[in-house]
Coordinates of N, CA, C and O in Angstrom, one line a residue:
X1482 N 13.5 21.0 -26.8 CA 13.3 20.3 -25.5 C 11.9 19.6 -25.5 O 11.8 18.5 -24.9
X1483 N 10.9 20.2 -26.2 CA 9.6 19.6 -26.2 C 9.7 18.2 -27.0 O 9.0 17.3 -26.6
X1484 N 10.5 18.1 -28.0 CA 10.6 16.9 -28.7 C 11.1 15.8 -27.8 O 10.7 14.6 -27.8
X1485 N 12.0 16.1 -26.9 CA 12.5 15.1 -25.9 C 11.4 14.8 -24.9 O 11.2 13.6 -24.6
X1486 N 10.6 15.7 -24.5 CA 9.5 15.5 -23.6 C 8.5 14.5 -24.3 O 8.0 13.6 -23.7
X1487 N 8.2 14.8 -25.5 CA 7.3 13.9 -26.3 C 7.8 12.5 -26.3 O 7.1 11.6 -26.1
X1488 N 9.1 12.4 -26.7 CA 9.7 11.0 -26.8 C 9.7 10.3 -25.5 O 9.3 9.2 -25.4
X1489 N 10.2 11.0 -24.4 CA 10.4 10.3 -23.1 C 9.2 10.2 -22.3 O 9.1 9.2 -21.5
X1490 N 8.2 11.1 -22.4 CA 7.0 11.0 -21.6 C 5.8 10.6 -22.3 O 5.1 9.6 -22.0
X1491 N 5.4 11.3 -23.4 CA 4.2 10.9 -24.1 C 4.3 9.6 -24.8 O 3.4 8.8 -24.8
X1492 N 5.4 9.4 -25.5 CA 5.6 8.1 -26.2 C 6.3 7.1 -25.4 O 6.0 5.9 -25.5
X1493 N 7.2 7.5 -24.5 CA 8.0 6.5 -23.8 C 7.4 5.9 -22.6 O 7.9 4.9 -22.0
X1494 N 6.3 6.5 -22.1 CA 5.6 6.0 -20.9 C 6.5 5.6 -19.8 O 6.7 4.4 -19.4
X1495 N 7.1 6.6 -19.1 CA 8.1 6.3 -18.0 C 7.4 5.6 -16.8 O 6.2 5.7 -16.6
X1496 N 8.3 5.0 -16.1 CA 7.8 4.3 -14.8 C 9.0 4.3 -13.8 O 10.1 4.5 -14.2
X1497 N 8.6 4.2 -12.6 CA 9.6 4.1 -11.5 C 9.3 2.8 -10.9 O 8.2 2.6 -10.3
X1498 N 10.2 1.8 -11.0 CA 10.1 0.5 -10.4 C 8.8 -0.1 -10.8 O 8.0 -0.6 -10.0
X1499 N 8.5 -0.1 -12.1 CA 7.3 -0.7 -12.7 C 6.0 0.0 -12.4 O 4.9 -0.4 -12.8
X1500 N 6.0 1.2 -11.7 CA 4.8 1.9 -11.4 C 4.8 3.1 -12.4 O 5.8 3.9 -12.5
X1501 N 3.7 3.3 -13.2 CA 3.7 4.3 -14.2 C 3.8 5.7 -13.6 O 3.4 6.0 -12.5
X1502 N 4.5 6.6 -14.4 CA 4.6 8.0 -14.0 C 3.8 8.8 -14.9 O 3.9 8.7 -16.1
X1503 N 2.9 9.6 -14.3 CA 2.1 10.6 -15.1 C 2.6 12.0 -14.8 O 3.3 12.2 -13.8
X1504 N 2.0 12.9 -15.5 CA 2.4 14.3 -15.3 C 1.2 15.2 -15.6 O 0.2 14.7 -16.1
X1505 N 1.2 16.5 -15.2 CA 0.1 17.4 -15.5 C 0.0 17.5 -17.0 O 0.8 18.1 -17.6
X1506 N -1.1 17.0 -17.5 CA -1.3 17.0 -19.0 C -2.1 18.3 -19.4 O -2.3 18.5 -20.6
X1507 N -2.6 19.0 -18.5 CA -3.4 20.2 -18.8 C -2.5 21.3 -19.5 O -1.5 21.6 -18.9
X1508 N -2.8 21.7 -20.7 CA -2.0 22.7 -21.4 C -2.1 24.0 -20.6 O -3.2 24.4 -20.2
X1509 N -1.0 24.7 -20.4 CA -1.0 26.0 -19.8 C -0.1 27.0 -20.6 O 0.9 26.5 -21.2
X1510 N -0.5 28.2 -20.6 CA 0.3 29.2 -21.3 C 1.3 29.8 -20.4 O 1.0 30.2 -19.3
X1511 N 2.5 29.8 -20.9 CA 3.6 30.4 -20.1 C 4.6 31.0 -21.2 O 4.9 30.2 -22.1
X1512 N 5.0 32.2 -21.0 CA 6.0 32.8 -21.9 C 5.4 32.8 -23.4 O 6.2 32.7 -24.3
X1513 N 4.1 32.9 -23.5 CA 3.5 33.0 -24.8 C 3.4 31.6 -25.6 O 3.0 31.6 -26.7
X1514 N 3.6 30.5 -24.9 CA 3.5 29.2 -25.5 C 2.6 28.3 -24.6 O 2.6 28.4 -23.4
X1515 N 1.9 27.4 -25.3 CA 1.1 26.4 -24.6 C 1.7 25.0 -24.6 O 2.0 24.5 -25.7
X1516 N 2.0 24.5 -23.4 CA 2.5 23.1 -23.3 C 1.9 22.6 -22.0 O 1.4 23.3 -21.1
X1517 N 2.0 21.3 -21.8 CA 1.5 20.6 -20.6 C 2.2 21.1 -19.4 O 3.4 21.4 -19.4
X1518 N 1.5 21.2 -18.3 CA 2.1 21.6 -17.0 C 3.3 20.8 -16.6 O 4.2 21.3 -16.1
X1519 N 3.3 19.5 -16.9 CA 4.4 18.7 -16.5 C 5.7 19.1 -17.3 O 6.8 19.0 -16.7
X1520 N 5.5 19.5 -18.5 CA 6.7 20.0 -19.2 C 7.2 21.3 -18.6 O 8.4 21.4 -18.3
X1521 N 6.4 22.2 -18.2 CA 6.8 23.5 -17.6 C 7.5 23.2 -16.2 O 8.5 23.8 -15.9
X1522 N 7.0 22.2 -15.5 CA 7.6 21.9 -14.2 C 9.1 21.3 -14.3 O 9.8 21.4 -13.4
X1523 N 9.4 20.8 -15.5 CA 10.8 20.4 -15.8 C 11.7 21.5 -16.3 O 12.9 21.3 -16.3
X1524 N 11.1 22.7 -16.6 CA 11.9 23.8 -17.1 C 12.0 25.0 -16.2 O 12.9 25.8 -16.4
X1525 N 11.0 25.1 -15.4 CA 10.8 26.4 -14.7 C 10.7 26.2 -13.2 O 10.1 25.3 -12.7
X1526 N 11.2 27.2 -12.4 CA 11.1 27.2 -11.0 C 9.9 28.0 -10.5 O 9.5 29.0 -11.1
X1527 N 9.2 27.5 -9.5 CA 8.0 28.2 -8.9 C 8.5 29.4 -8.2 O 9.4 29.3 -7.4
X1528 N 7.9 30.5 -8.5 CA 8.3 31.8 -7.8 C 7.2 32.5 -7.1 O 7.4 33.6 -6.6
X1529 N 6.0 31.9 -7.1 CA 4.8 32.6 -6.5 C 3.8 31.6 -6.2 O 3.9 30.4 -6.5
X1530 N 2.6 32.0 -5.6 CA 1.6 31.1 -5.1 C 0.8 30.5 -6.3 O 0.2 29.4 -6.1
X1531 N 0.7 31.1 -7.4 CA -0.2 30.6 -8.5 C 0.5 29.5 -9.3 O 1.7 29.4 -9.3
X1532 N -0.3 28.7 -9.9 CA 0.3 27.5 -10.7 C 1.2 28.0 -11.8 O 2.0 27.2 -12.2
X1533 N 1.0 29.2 -12.3 CA 1.8 29.7 -13.4 C 2.8 30.7 -13.0 O 3.4 31.4 -13.9
X1534 N 3.0 30.9 -11.7 CA 4.0 31.8 -11.2 C 5.3 31.1 -11.3 O 5.8 30.6 -10.3
X1535 N 5.9 31.0 -12.5 CA 7.2 30.3 -12.7 C 8.1 31.1 -13.5 O 7.7 32.0 -14.3
X1536 N 9.4 30.9 -13.3 CA 10.4 31.5 -14.2 C 11.3 30.5 -14.7 O 11.6 29.4 -14.1
X1537 N 11.7 30.7 -16.0 CA 12.6 29.8 -16.7 C 13.9 29.6 -16.0 O 14.5 30.6 -15.5
X1538 N 14.4 28.4 -15.9 CA 15.7 28.1 -15.2 C 16.6 27.3 -16.1 O 16.3 26.1 -16.3
X1539 N 17.6 27.9 -16.7 CA 18.5 27.2 -17.6 C 19.1 25.9 -17.1 O 19.1 25.0 -17.9
X1540 N 19.5 25.9 -15.9 CA 20.1 24.6 -15.4 C 19.1 23.5 -15.3 O 19.4 22.3 -15.6
X1541 N 17.8 23.8 -15.0 CA 16.8 22.8 -15.0 C 16.5 22.4 -16.4 O 16.3 21.2 -16.7
X1542 N 16.4 23.3 -17.4 CA 16.0 23.0 -18.7 C 17.1 22.1 -19.4 O 16.8 21.2 -20.1
X1543 N 18.4 22.4 -19.2 CA 19.4 21.6 -19.8 C 19.5 20.2 -19.3 O 19.9 19.3 -20.0
X1544 N 18.9 20.0 -18.1 CA 18.9 18.6 -17.5 C 17.6 17.9 -17.7 O 17.4 16.7 -17.3
X1545 N 16.6 18.6 -18.3 CA 15.3 17.9 -18.5 C 15.4 16.6 -19.2 O 14.7 15.6 -18.9
X1546 N 16.3 16.4 -20.2 CA 16.4 15.1 -20.9 C 16.9 14.0 -19.9 O 16.9 12.8 -20.3
X1547 N 17.4 14.3 -18.7 CA 17.8 13.3 -17.8 C 16.7 12.7 -17.0 O 16.8 11.6 -16.4
X1548 N 15.5 13.3 -17.0 CA 14.4 12.9 -16.1 C 14.0 11.5 -16.4 O 14.0 10.6 -15.4
X1549 N 13.6 11.1 -17.5 CA 13.1 9.8 -17.8 C 14.2 8.7 -17.6 O 13.9 7.7 -17.0
X1550 N 15.4 9.0 -18.1 CA 16.5 8.0 -17.9 C 16.8 7.7 -16.4 O 17.0 6.6 -16.0
X1551 N 16.7 8.8 -15.6 CA 16.9 8.6 -14.2 C 15.9 7.7 -13.6 O 16.1 6.9 -12.8
X1552 N 14.6 7.9 -14.0 CA 13.5 7.1 -13.5 C 13.7 5.6 -14.0 O 13.6 4.7 -13.2
X1553 N 14.1 5.5 -15.2 CA 14.3 4.1 -15.8 C 15.4 3.4 -15.1 O 15.4 2.1 -14.9
X1554 N 16.5 4.1 -14.6 CA 17.7 3.5 -14.0 C 17.7 3.7 -12.5 O 18.8 3.6 -11.9
X1555 N 16.6 3.8 -11.9 CA 16.5 4.1 -10.5 C 17.2 3.0 -9.6 O 17.6 3.3 -8.4
X1556 N 17.4 1.8 -10.1 CA 18.0 0.8 -9.3 C 19.5 0.8 -9.3 O 20.2 0.1 -8.6
X1557 N 20.1 1.7 -10.1 CA 21.5 1.8 -10.2 C 22.0 2.4 -8.8 O 21.4 3.2 -8.2
X1558 N 23.2 1.9 -8.4 CA 23.8 2.4 -7.1 C 24.0 3.9 -7.0 O 24.1 4.4 -5.9
X1559 N 24.2 4.6 -8.2 CA 24.5 6.0 -8.1 C 23.2 6.8 -8.0 O 23.3 8.1 -7.9
X1560 N 22.0 6.2 -7.9 CA 20.8 6.9 -7.7 C 20.1 6.5 -6.4 O 20.0 5.3 -6.1
X1561 N 19.7 7.5 -5.6 CA 19.0 7.3 -4.4 C 17.5 7.5 -4.6 O 17.1 8.5 -5.2
X1562 N 16.7 6.6 -4.1 CA 15.3 6.7 -4.2 C 14.7 6.5 -2.8 O 15.0 5.5 -2.1
X1563 N 13.9 7.4 -2.4 CA 13.3 7.4 -1.0 C 12.0 8.2 -1.0 O 11.7 9.0 -1.8
X1564 N 11.2 7.9 0.1 CA 10.0 8.7 0.4 C 10.3 9.5 1.6 O 10.9 9.0 2.6
X1565 N 9.7 10.7 1.6 CA 9.9 11.6 2.7 C 8.6 12.3 3.0 O 7.8 12.7 2.1
X1566 N 8.2 12.3 4.3 CA 7.0 13.0 4.8 C 7.3 14.3 5.3 O 8.2 14.5 6.2
X1567 N 6.7 15.3 4.8 CA 6.8 16.7 5.3 C 5.8 16.9 6.4 O 4.6 16.9 6.2
X1568 N 6.3 17.0 7.6 CA 5.4 17.2 8.8 C 5.5 16.1 9.8 O 6.2 15.1 9.6
X1569 N 4.9 16.3 10.9 CA 4.9 15.4 12.0 C 3.8 14.3 11.8 O 2.6 14.7 11.8
X1570 N 4.1 13.1 11.5 CA 3.1 12.1 11.2 C 2.0 11.9 12.4 O 0.9 11.6 12.1
X1571 N 2.4 12.2 13.6 CA 1.5 12.1 14.7 C 0.3 13.1 14.6 O -0.7 12.9 15.2
X1572 N 0.6 14.2 13.9 CA -0.4 15.3 13.8 C -1.2 15.3 12.5 O -2.0 16.1 12.3
X1573 N -0.9 14.3 11.7 CA -1.6 14.2 10.4 C -2.5 13.0 10.3 O -2.3 12.0 10.8
X1574 N -3.6 13.2 9.5 CA -4.5 12.1 9.2 C -3.9 11.3 8.2 O -2.9 11.7 7.5
X1575 N -4.3 10.0 8.0 CA -3.8 9.2 6.9 C -3.8 9.9 5.5 O -2.9 9.8 4.7
X1576 N -4.9 10.6 5.2 CA -5.0 11.3 4.0 C -3.9 12.4 3.9 O -3.3 12.6 2.9
X1577 N -3.8 13.2 5.0 CA -2.8 14.3 5.0 C -1.3 13.7 4.8 O -0.5 14.2 4.1
X1578 N -1.1 12.5 5.5 CA 0.2 11.9 5.3 C 0.5 11.5 3.9 O 1.6 11.7 3.3
X1579 N -0.5 11.0 3.2 CA -0.4 10.6 1.8 C -0.1 11.8 0.9 O 0.7 11.8 0.0
X1580 N -0.8 12.9 1.2 CA -0.6 14.2 0.4 C 0.7 14.8 0.7 O 1.2 15.5 -0.2
X1581 N 1.3 14.6 1.9 CA 2.5 15.3 2.2 C 3.8 14.4 2.0 O 4.9 14.8 2.4
X1582 N 3.5 13.2 1.5 CA 4.7 12.3 1.2 C 5.1 12.4 -0.2 O 4.3 12.3 -1.2
X1583 N 6.4 12.7 -0.4 CA 7.0 12.8 -1.8 C 8.0 11.7 -2.0 O 8.6 11.3 -1.0
X1584 N 8.1 11.3 -3.2 CA 9.2 10.3 -3.6 C 10.3 11.1 -4.3 O 10.0 11.8 -5.2
X1585 N 11.5 10.9 -3.8 CA 12.7 11.6 -4.4 C 13.5 10.6 -5.2 O 13.8 9.5 -4.6
X1586 N 14.0 10.9 -6.3 CA 14.9 10.1 -7.1 C 16.1 11.0 -7.4 O 16.0 11.9 -8.3
X1587 N 17.2 10.8 -6.8 CA 18.3 11.7 -6.8 C 19.6 11.1 -7.4 O 20.1 10.1 -6.9
X1588 N 20.0 11.7 -8.5 CA 21.3 11.3 -9.1 C 22.3 12.2 -8.5 O 22.6 13.3 -8.9
X1589 N 22.9 11.7 -7.4 CA 23.7 12.5 -6.5 C 24.9 13.1 -7.1 O 25.2 14.3 -7.0
X1590 N 25.7 12.3 -7.8 CA 26.9 12.8 -8.4 C 26.7 13.9 -9.4 O 27.7 14.7 -9.7
X1591 N 25.5 14.0 -10.0 CA 25.3 15.0 -11.0 C 24.3 16.1 -10.6 O 23.8 16.9 -11.4
X1592 N 23.9 16.1 -9.3 CA 23.1 17.1 -8.7 C 21.7 17.2 -9.4 O 21.3 18.3 -9.7
X1593 N 21.1 16.1 -9.7 CA 19.8 16.2 -10.3 C 18.8 15.3 -9.5 O 19.1 14.2 -9.1
X1594 N 17.6 15.9 -9.3 CA 16.6 15.2 -8.5 C 15.3 15.3 -9.2 O 14.9 16.3 -9.9
X1595 N 14.5 14.2 -9.2 CA 13.1 14.1 -9.7 C 12.2 13.9 -8.5 O 12.5 13.1 -7.6
X1596 N 11.2 14.7 -8.4 CA 10.2 14.7 -7.3 C 8.9 14.2 -7.8 O 8.4 14.7 -8.8
X1597 N 8.4 13.1 -7.1 CA 7.1 12.5 -7.5 C 6.2 12.4 -6.4 O 6.6 12.5 -5.2
X1598 N 4.9 12.2 -6.7 CA 3.9 12.0 -5.6 C 3.2 10.7 -6.0 O 2.6 10.6 -7.1
X1599 N 3.1 9.7 -5.1 CA 2.5 8.5 -5.3 C 1.0 8.6 -4.9 O 0.7 9.1 -3.9
X1600 N 0.2 8.0 -5.8 CA -1.3 8.1 -5.6 C -2.0 6.8 -6.0 O -1.6 6.2 -7.0
X1601 N -3.0 6.5 -5.3 CA -3.9 5.4 -5.7 C -4.8 6.0 -6.8 O -5.3 7.1 -6.7
X1602 N -4.9 5.3 -7.9 CA -5.8 5.7 -9.0 C -6.5 4.5 -9.5 O -5.9 3.6 -10.0
X1603 N -7.8 4.5 -9.4 CA -8.6 3.3 -9.7 C -8.2 2.1 -8.9 O -8.1 2.2 -7.7
X1604 N -7.8 1.1 -9.6 CA -7.4 -0.1 -8.9 C -5.9 -0.3 -8.7 O -5.4 -1.3 -8.2
X1605 N -5.1 0.8 -9.2 CA -3.7 0.7 -9.1 C -3.0 1.9 -8.5 O -3.7 2.7 -7.9
X1606 N -1.7 2.0 -8.6 CA -0.9 3.1 -8.1 C -0.2 3.7 -9.2 O 0.3 3.0 -10.1
X1607 N -0.1 5.0 -9.2 CA 0.7 5.7 -10.1 C 1.6 6.8 -9.4 O 1.3 7.2 -8.3
X1608 N 2.6 7.2 -10.1 CA 3.4 8.4 -9.6 C 3.0 9.6 -10.4 O 2.8 9.4 -11.7
X1609 N 2.9 10.8 -9.8 CA 2.7 12.0 -10.6 C 4.0 12.8 -10.4 O 4.5 13.0 -9.4
X1610 N 4.4 13.3 -11.6 CA 5.6 14.1 -11.6 C 5.3 15.5 -11.0 O 4.4 16.2 -11.4
X1611 N 6.1 15.8 -10.0 CA 6.0 17.1 -9.4 C 7.0 18.1 -10.0 O 6.8 19.2 -10.3
X1612 N 8.3 17.5 -10.2 CA 9.3 18.4 -10.7 C 10.6 17.6 -11.0 O 10.7 16.4 -10.6
X1613 N 11.5 18.2 -11.6 CA 12.8 17.6 -11.8 C 13.8 18.8 -12.0 O 13.5 19.7 -12.8
X1614 N 14.9 18.8 -11.3 CA 15.7 20.0 -11.3 C 17.1 19.7 -10.8 O 17.4 18.8 -10.2
X1615 N 18.0 20.7 -11.2 CA 19.4 20.8 -10.7 C 19.4 21.2 -9.3 O 18.8 22.1 -8.9
X1616 N 20.1 20.4 -8.5 CA 20.4 20.7 -7.1 C 21.5 21.7 -7.0 O 22.7 21.3 -7.2
X1617 N 21.2 23.0 -6.9 CA 22.3 24.0 -7.0 C 22.8 24.5 -5.7 O 22.1 25.1 -4.9
X1618 N 24.0 24.2 -5.4 CA 24.7 24.7 -4.2 C 24.7 23.7 -3.0 O 23.9 22.8 -2.9
X1619 N 25.6 24.0 -2.1 CA 25.8 23.2 -1.0 C 24.6 23.1 -0.1 O 24.3 22.1 0.5
X1620 N 23.9 24.3 0.1 CA 22.7 24.3 1.0 C 21.6 23.4 0.5 O 20.9 22.7 1.2
X1621 N 21.4 23.4 -0.9 CA 20.4 22.5 -1.5 C 20.8 21.0 -1.3 O 20.0 20.2 -1.0
X1622 N 22.1 20.7 -1.5 CA 22.6 19.4 -1.3 C 22.3 18.9 0.1 O 21.9 17.8 0.4
X1623 N 22.6 19.8 1.1 CA 22.4 19.5 2.5 C 20.9 19.3 2.8 O 20.6 18.4 3.6
X1624 N 20.1 20.1 2.2 CA 18.6 19.9 2.4 C 18.2 18.5 1.9 O 17.5 17.8 2.6
X1625 N 18.7 18.1 0.7 CA 18.3 16.8 0.2 C 18.9 15.6 1.1 O 18.3 14.6 1.3
X1626 N 20.1 15.9 1.5 CA 20.7 14.9 2.4 C 19.9 14.7 3.7 O 19.8 13.6 4.2
X1627 N 19.5 15.8 4.3 CA 18.6 15.7 5.5 C 17.3 15.0 5.2 O 16.9 14.2 6.0
X1628 N 16.7 15.3 4.0 CA 15.5 14.5 3.7 C 15.8 13.0 3.5 O 15.0 12.2 3.9
X1629 N 16.9 12.7 2.9 CA 17.3 11.3 2.7 C 17.5 10.7 4.1 O 17.1 9.6 4.4
X1630 N 18.2 11.4 5.0 CA 18.5 10.8 6.3 C 17.2 10.6 7.1 O 17.2 9.8 8.0
X1631 N 16.2 11.5 6.8 CA 14.9 11.4 7.5 C 13.9 10.7 6.7 O 12.7 10.9 6.9
X1632 N 14.3 9.8 5.8 CA 13.4 9.2 4.9 C 12.5 8.2 5.7 O 12.8 7.7 6.8
X1633 N 11.3 7.9 5.0 CA 10.4 6.9 5.6 C 11.0 5.5 5.4 O 11.7 5.2 4.5
X1634 N 10.7 4.6 6.4 CA 11.2 3.2 6.3 C 10.6 2.5 5.1 O 9.6 2.8 4.6

């Protein structure tokens, strides 16, 4: 799997709609191995408050090779791309709104979603990879459908 990550992310330089996608490049130890945090986020589910409180998730890992191609083909009709704000915008400062806005890239038919965070960096904009995973079960699909229905204009 790491060979795919190297090819698709480190060498492939992914982008969403011509905006570069970056990932947590800080190496972290998990399960006795050191890899970039972005790699772990594509393989493991968060299970606690700490950054390394994660557990391996086979469905997520087997779909990890889908992440970069989904981003590359985001304009295809089978993929939904939208931004969603978590929280009431009237109660948030502009900075809080930016921090609580996520970009979702959802391959609906195959239950796979990539979650990004858009940020200003220097003179440009980049996306940071938050996660990519299998949407497992009807309740998860409904959650993403609600987020899609409540997307930002």
